[in-house]
Structures are given as structure tokens and as C-alpha cells.
Backbone as JSON Lines, residues from 0, in Angstrom:
{"i":0,"aa":"X","n":[0.93,-1.16,0.16],"ca":[-0.14,-0.05,-0.05],"c":[0.93,1.32,-0.01]}
{"i":1,"aa":"X","n":[0.41,2.18,-0.67],"ca":[1.26,3.48,-1.03],"c":[0.76,4.72,-0.21]}
{"i":2,"aa":"X","n":[1.85,5.23,0.78],"ca":[1.42,6.18,1.65],"c":[2.03,7.52,1.31]}
{"i":3,"aa":"X","n":[0.95,8.5,1.55],"ca":[1.63,9.85,1.01],"c":[1.75,10.51,2.2]}
{"i":4,"aa":"X","n":[2.6,11.43,2.19],"ca":[2.64,12.14,3.01],"c":[2.01,13.81,2.75]}
{"i":5,"aa":"X","n":[1.27,14.43,3.58],"ca":[0.44,15.19,3.31],"c":[1.02,16.69,4.25]}
{"i":6,"aa":"X","n":[0.95,17.88,3.18],"ca":[1.14,18.94,3.83],"c":[0.51,19.96,3.3]}
{"i":7,"aa":"X","n":[-0.3,20.86,4.22],"ca":[-1.22,21.46,4.32],"c":[-0.81,23.12,4.02]}
{"i":8,"aa":"X","n":[-0.87,23.79,2.9],"ca":[-0.04,25.07,2.52],"c":[-0.94,26.08,3.29]}
{"i":9,"aa":"X","n":[-0.46,27.05,3.51],"ca":[-0.64,28.17,4.38],"c":[-2.24,28.68,4.07]}
{"i":10,"aa":"X","n":[-2.44,28.83,2.68],"ca":[-3.75,29.34,2.16],"c":[-5.12,28.34,2.6]}
{"i":11,"aa":"X","n":[-4.56,26.94,2.41],"ca":[-5.35,26.03,2.79],"c":[-5.73,26.04,4.55]}
{"i":12,"aa":"X","n":[-4.74,26.48,5.37],"ca":[-4.86,26.37,6.51],"c":[-5.81,27.67,6.9]}
{"i":13,"aa":"X","n":[-5.46,28.53,6.07],"ca":[-6.41,29.89,6.37],"c":[-8.19,29.51,6.18]}
{"i":14,"aa":"X","n":[-8.09,28.75,4.67],"ca":[-9.65,28.42,4.61],"c":[-10.25,27.82,5.35]}
{"i":15,"aa":"X","n":[-9.31,26.6,6.12],"ca":[-9.88,25.39,7.15],"c":[-10.38,26.44,8.34]}
{"i":16,"aa":"X","n":[-9.3,27.24,8.71],"ca":[-9.48,28.24,10.0],"c":[-10.63,28.74,9.8]}
{"i":17,"aa":"X","n":[-11.43,29.3,8.75],"ca":[-12.33,30.08,8.62],"c":[-13.75,28.99,8.51]}
{"i":18,"aa":"X","n":[-13.74,27.9,8.5],"ca":[-15.02,26.78,8.57],"c":[-15.28,26.5,9.98]}
{"i":19,"aa":"X","n":[-16.44,26.02,10.02],"ca":[-17.27,25.34,11.15],"c":[-16.18,24.19,11.63]}
{"i":20,"aa":"X","n":[-16.41,23.97,12.74],"ca":[-15.39,22.46,13.3],"c":[-16.19,21.32,12.97]}
{"i":21,"aa":"X","n":[-17.27,21.08,12.32],"ca":[-18.12,20.14,11.9],"c":[-17.45,19.64,10.47]}
{"i":22,"aa":"X","n":[-17.62,20.96,9.48],"ca":[-16.66,20.7,8.32],"c":[-15.43,20.51,8.06]}
{"i":23,"aa":"X","n":[-14.84,21.06,9.03],"ca":[-13.3,21.03,9.12],"c":[-13.09,19.68,9.15]}
{"i":24,"aa":"X","n":[-13.81,18.87,10.05],"ca":[-13.7,17.74,10.37],"c":[-13.74,16.78,9.24]}
{"i":25,"aa":"X","n":[-14.94,16.95,8.29],"ca":[-14.76,16.25,7.15],"c":[-13.63,16.37,6.07]}
{"i":26,"aa":"X","n":[-13.11,17.56,6.09],"ca":[-11.88,17.96,5.1],"c":[-10.59,16.79,6.08]}
{"i":27,"aa":"X","n":[-10.32,17.07,7.09],"ca":[-9.69,16.27,7.81],"c":[-9.63,14.86,7.65]}
{"i":28,"aa":"X","n":[-10.69,14.27,7.72],"ca":[-10.91,12.72,7.26],"c":[-10.78,12.3,5.75]}
{"i":29,"aa":"X","n":[-11.11,13.4,4.94],"ca":[-10.54,13.06,3.45],"c":[-9.1,13.09,3.31]}
{"i":30,"aa":"X","n":[-8.32,14.02,4.13],"ca":[-7.14,14.24,3.85],"c":[-6.39,12.82,4.33]}
{"i":31,"aa":"X","n":[-6.83,12.38,5.15],"ca":[-6.64,10.85,5.63],"c":[-6.99,9.83,4.65]}
{"i":32,"aa":"X","n":[-8.06,9.98,4.18],"ca":[-8.31,8.89,3.06],"c":[-7.3,9.09,1.95]}
{"i":33,"aa":"X","n":[-6.87,10.12,1.55],"ca":[-6.06,10.29,0.49],"c":[-4.72,9.81,0.62]}
{"i":34,"aa":"X","n":[-4.15,9.56,1.78],"ca":[-2.97,9.19,2.25],"c":[-2.92,7.83,1.81]}
{"i":35,"aa":"X","n":[-4.13,7.01,1.77],"ca":[-3.9,5.7,1.46],"c":[-4.55,5.33,0.08]}
{"i":36,"aa":"X","n":[-5.5,6.18,-0.39],"ca":[-6.35,5.96,-1.64],"c":[-5.88,7.12,-2.75]}
{"i":37,"aa":"X","n":[-5.08,6.88,-3.34],"ca":[-4.78,8.05,-4.62],"c":[-5.89,8.83,-5.26]}
{"i":38,"aa":"X","n":[-5.46,9.76,-5.58],"ca":[-6.33,10.66,-6.05],"c":[-7.19,10.51,-7.21]}
{"i":39,"aa":"X","n":[-8.34,11.2,-7.29],"ca":[-9.29,10.98,-8.09],"c":[-9.25,12.25,-9.55]}
{"i":40,"aa":"X","n":[-10.24,12.92,-9.27],"ca":[-10.31,13.84,-10.4],"c":[-9.24,15.01,-10.9]}
{"i":41,"aa":"X","n":[-9.13,15.2,-11.86],"ca":[-7.7,16.17,-12.36],"c":[-8.47,17.31,-12.9]}
{"i":42,"aa":"X","n":[-7.8,18.39,-12.59],"ca":[-8.41,19.67,-13.23],"c":[-8.32,19.55,-14.96]}
{"i":43,"aa":"X","n":[-8.86,20.69,-15.54],"ca":[-8.75,20.8,-16.55],"c":[-7.8,21.68,-17.12]}
{"i":44,"aa":"X","n":[-7.91,22.41,-18.6],"ca":[-7.11,23.51,-19.11],"c":[-5.41,23.39,-18.19]}
{"i":45,"aa":"X","n":[-4.98,22.21,-18.3],"ca":[-3.55,22.13,-18.02],"c":[-3.16,22.34,-16.68]}
{"i":46,"aa":"X","n":[-3.95,22.53,-15.79],"ca":[-3.62,22.87,-14.63],"c":[-2.87,21.73,-13.75]}
{"i":47,"aa":"X","n":[-2.2,21.72,-13.06],"ca":[-1.51,20.73,-12.01],"c":[-2.29,20.13,-11.05]}
{"i":48,"aa":"X","n":[-3.51,20.73,-10.65],"ca":[-4.24,20.06,-9.63],"c":[-5.15,18.97,-9.71]}
{"i":49,"aa":"X","n":[-5.55,18.49,-8.51],"ca":[-6.69,17.46,-8.4],"c":[-7.32,18.06,-7.7]}
{"i":50,"aa":"X","n":[-8.79,17.65,-7.64],"ca":[-9.79,17.98,-6.81],"c":[-10.7,16.99,-6.24]}
{"i":51,"aa":"X","n":[-10.93,16.86,-4.81],"ca":[-11.73,16.09,-4.37],"c":[-12.84,16.63,-3.62]}
{"i":52,"aa":"X","n":[-14.15,16.01,-3.93],"ca":[-15.1,16.45,-3.33],"c":[-15.63,16.04,-1.86]}
{"i":53,"aa":"X","n":[-15.47,16.57,-0.78],"ca":[-16.0,16.39,0.56],"c":[-17.0,16.32,0.89]}
{"i":54,"aa":"X","n":[-17.92,17.41,0.5],"ca":[-19.3,17.13,0.69],"c":[-19.83,17.41,-0.53]}
{"i":55,"aa":"X","n":[-21.5,17.47,-0.83],"ca":[-22.11,17.86,-2.28],"c":[-21.28,19.42,-2.6]}
{"i":56,"aa":"X","n":[-21.15,20.29,-1.64],"ca":[-20.86,21.67,-1.93],"c":[-18.98,21.99,-1.71]}
{"i":57,"aa":"X","n":[-18.55,21.39,-0.49],"ca":[-17.45,21.59,0.04],"c":[-16.38,20.53,-0.9]}
{"i":58,"aa":"X","n":[-15.23,21.1,-1.09],"ca":[-14.15,20.45,-1.86],"c":[-12.78,21.23,-1.53]}
{"i":59,"aa":"X","n":[-11.75,20.22,-2.17],"ca":[-10.38,20.87,-1.45],"c":[-9.31,20.03,-3.23]}
{"i":60,"aa":"X","n":[-8.55,21.15,-3.36],"ca":[-7.73,21.36,-4.31],"c":[-6.16,20.91,-3.68]}
{"i":61,"aa":"X","n":[-5.66,19.85,-4.83],"ca":[-4.31,19.46,-4.15],"c":[-3.24,19.18,-5.25]}
{"i":62,"aa":"X","n":[-2.2,18.91,-5.02],"ca":[-1.09,18.51,-5.77],"c":[-0.47,17.16,-5.58]}
{"i":63,"aa":"X","n":[0.0,16.61,-6.04],"ca":[1.08,15.48,-5.87],"c":[2.19,15.59,-6.63]}
{"i":64,"aa":"X","n":[3.56,15.4,-5.5],"ca":[4.78,15.31,-6.21],"c":[5.34,14.07,-5.52]}
{"i":65,"aa":"X","n":[5.63,13.3,-6.21],"ca":[6.22,12.1,-5.89],"c":[5.44,11.59,-4.69]}
{"i":66,"aa":"X","n":[6.04,11.52,-3.66],"ca":[5.27,10.87,-2.46],"c":[4.64,11.88,-1.59]}
{"i":67,"aa":"X","n":[4.48,13.37,-2.43],"ca":[3.86,14.26,-1.16],"c":[2.63,14.9,-1.7]}
{"i":68,"aa":"X","n":[1.68,14.82,-0.84],"ca":[0.41,15.49,-1.39],"c":[0.28,16.98,-0.63]}
{"i":69,"aa":"X","n":[0.25,18.11,-1.44],"ca":[0.28,18.97,-1.18],"c":[-1.5,19.72,-0.95]}
{"i":70,"aa":"X","n":[-1.85,20.09,-0.05],"ca":[-3.15,20.5,-0.08],"c":[-2.9,22.21,-0.27]}
{"i":71,"aa":"X","n":[-3.82,22.5,-1.76],"ca":[-3.59,24.03,-1.92],"c":[-4.61,24.8,-1.35]}
{"i":72,"aa":"X","n":[-5.95,24.3,-1.74],"ca":[-7.07,25.21,-0.95],"c":[-8.15,24.16,-0.97]}
{"i":73,"aa":"X","n":[-8.84,24.92,0.31],"ca":[-10.25,24.23,0.53],"c":[-11.25,25.28,0.55]}
{"i":74,"aa":"X","n":[-12.55,24.56,0.05],"ca":[-13.53,25.72,-0.11],"c":[-14.76,24.91,0.65]}
{"i":75,"aa":"X","n":[-15.69,25.71,1.14],"ca":[-16.69,25.16,1.95],"c":[-17.94,25.17,0.88]}
{"i":76,"aa":"X","n":[-17.71,25.97,-0.11],"ca":[-18.96,26.03,-1.21],"c":[-18.47,25.97,-2.56]}
{"i":77,"aa":"X","n":[-19.44,25.55,-3.61],"ca":[-19.02,25.22,-4.93],"c":[-18.73,26.5,-5.68]}
{"i":78,"aa":"X","n":[-19.43,27.56,-5.03],"ca":[-19.11,28.99,-5.58],"c":[-17.82,29.66,-5.28]}
{"i":79,"aa":"X","n":[-17.38,29.33,-4.02],"ca":[-16.12,29.84,-3.88],"c":[-14.88,29.07,-4.95]}
{"i":80,"aa":"X","n":[-15.39,27.89,-4.91],"ca":[-14.35,26.76,-5.75],"c":[-14.64,27.33,-7.36]}
{"i":81,"aa":"X","n":[-15.47,27.54,-7.75],"ca":[-15.79,27.92,-9.27],"c":[-15.13,29.27,-9.55]}
{"i":82,"aa":"X","n":[-14.83,30.36,-8.33],"ca":[-14.49,31.85,-8.47],"c":[-13.0,31.37,-8.42]}
{"i":83,"aa":"X","n":[-12.29,30.62,-7.83],"ca":[-10.71,30.19,-7.94],"c":[-10.75,29.61,-9.3]}
{"i":84,"aa":"X","n":[-11.45,28.62,-9.79],"ca":[-11.22,27.74,-11.31],"c":[-11.33,28.73,-11.95]}
{"i":85,"aa":"X","n":[-12.17,29.64,-12.19],"ca":[-12.28,30.57,-13.14],"c":[-11.06,31.44,-13.18]}
{"i":86,"aa":"X","n":[-10.44,31.64,-12.26],"ca":[-9.35,32.48,-12.32],"c":[-7.8,32.06,-13.33]}
{"i":87,"aa":"X","n":[-8.17,30.75,-13.85],"ca":[-7.2,30.52,-14.28],"c":[-7.55,30.5,-15.91]}
{"i":88,"aa":"X","n":[-8.75,30.51,-16.27],"ca":[-8.97,30.69,-17.69],"c":[-8.75,31.96,-18.42]}
């Protein structure tokens, strides 16, 4: 089984700090899941990110380099995620 080291970048830490505790707990459980169960969906437009849905609305964006998984951003709503995503088009 392949284990990844997870590093939460500063902007993602700030995003998590703004969330309520129950939603933050969902994110932390998904981070643990990714340690052993590698990535899902890759973003389009040549962006080097993957995205993972936490709830129907919440999601986080991450990058994988060798055996390190970097949590780039965390979004409580789809609207926040879309705004960030559109900034790359």
C-alpha cells in the first residue's frame, strides 16, 4: 500500500480556519483517506491540480509530487471553488 505524506499549505490552513468545526472535520477525514487511496479527478486546462469533493458543496484542491500530497486550497462552497477555478481561464 502506497502512503503519501500530506502537507497543508498556508492558504489552505487559512481556508480551514474560517470553517466551522464539523465541516473542518470532514476535510481532515478526506485528507487521511488520500494518504492511502490515491487521487481522483484532475482539473482541466492543463492545471497541475486534482480536486476532491468532501460534501455536495465542499471540496479541496491538491497537487501530488512524488510521495508528497500538497493541499493547496479548501472551499466550503461550490461558488468559492468556481471563482478560484475561473481565475485560471
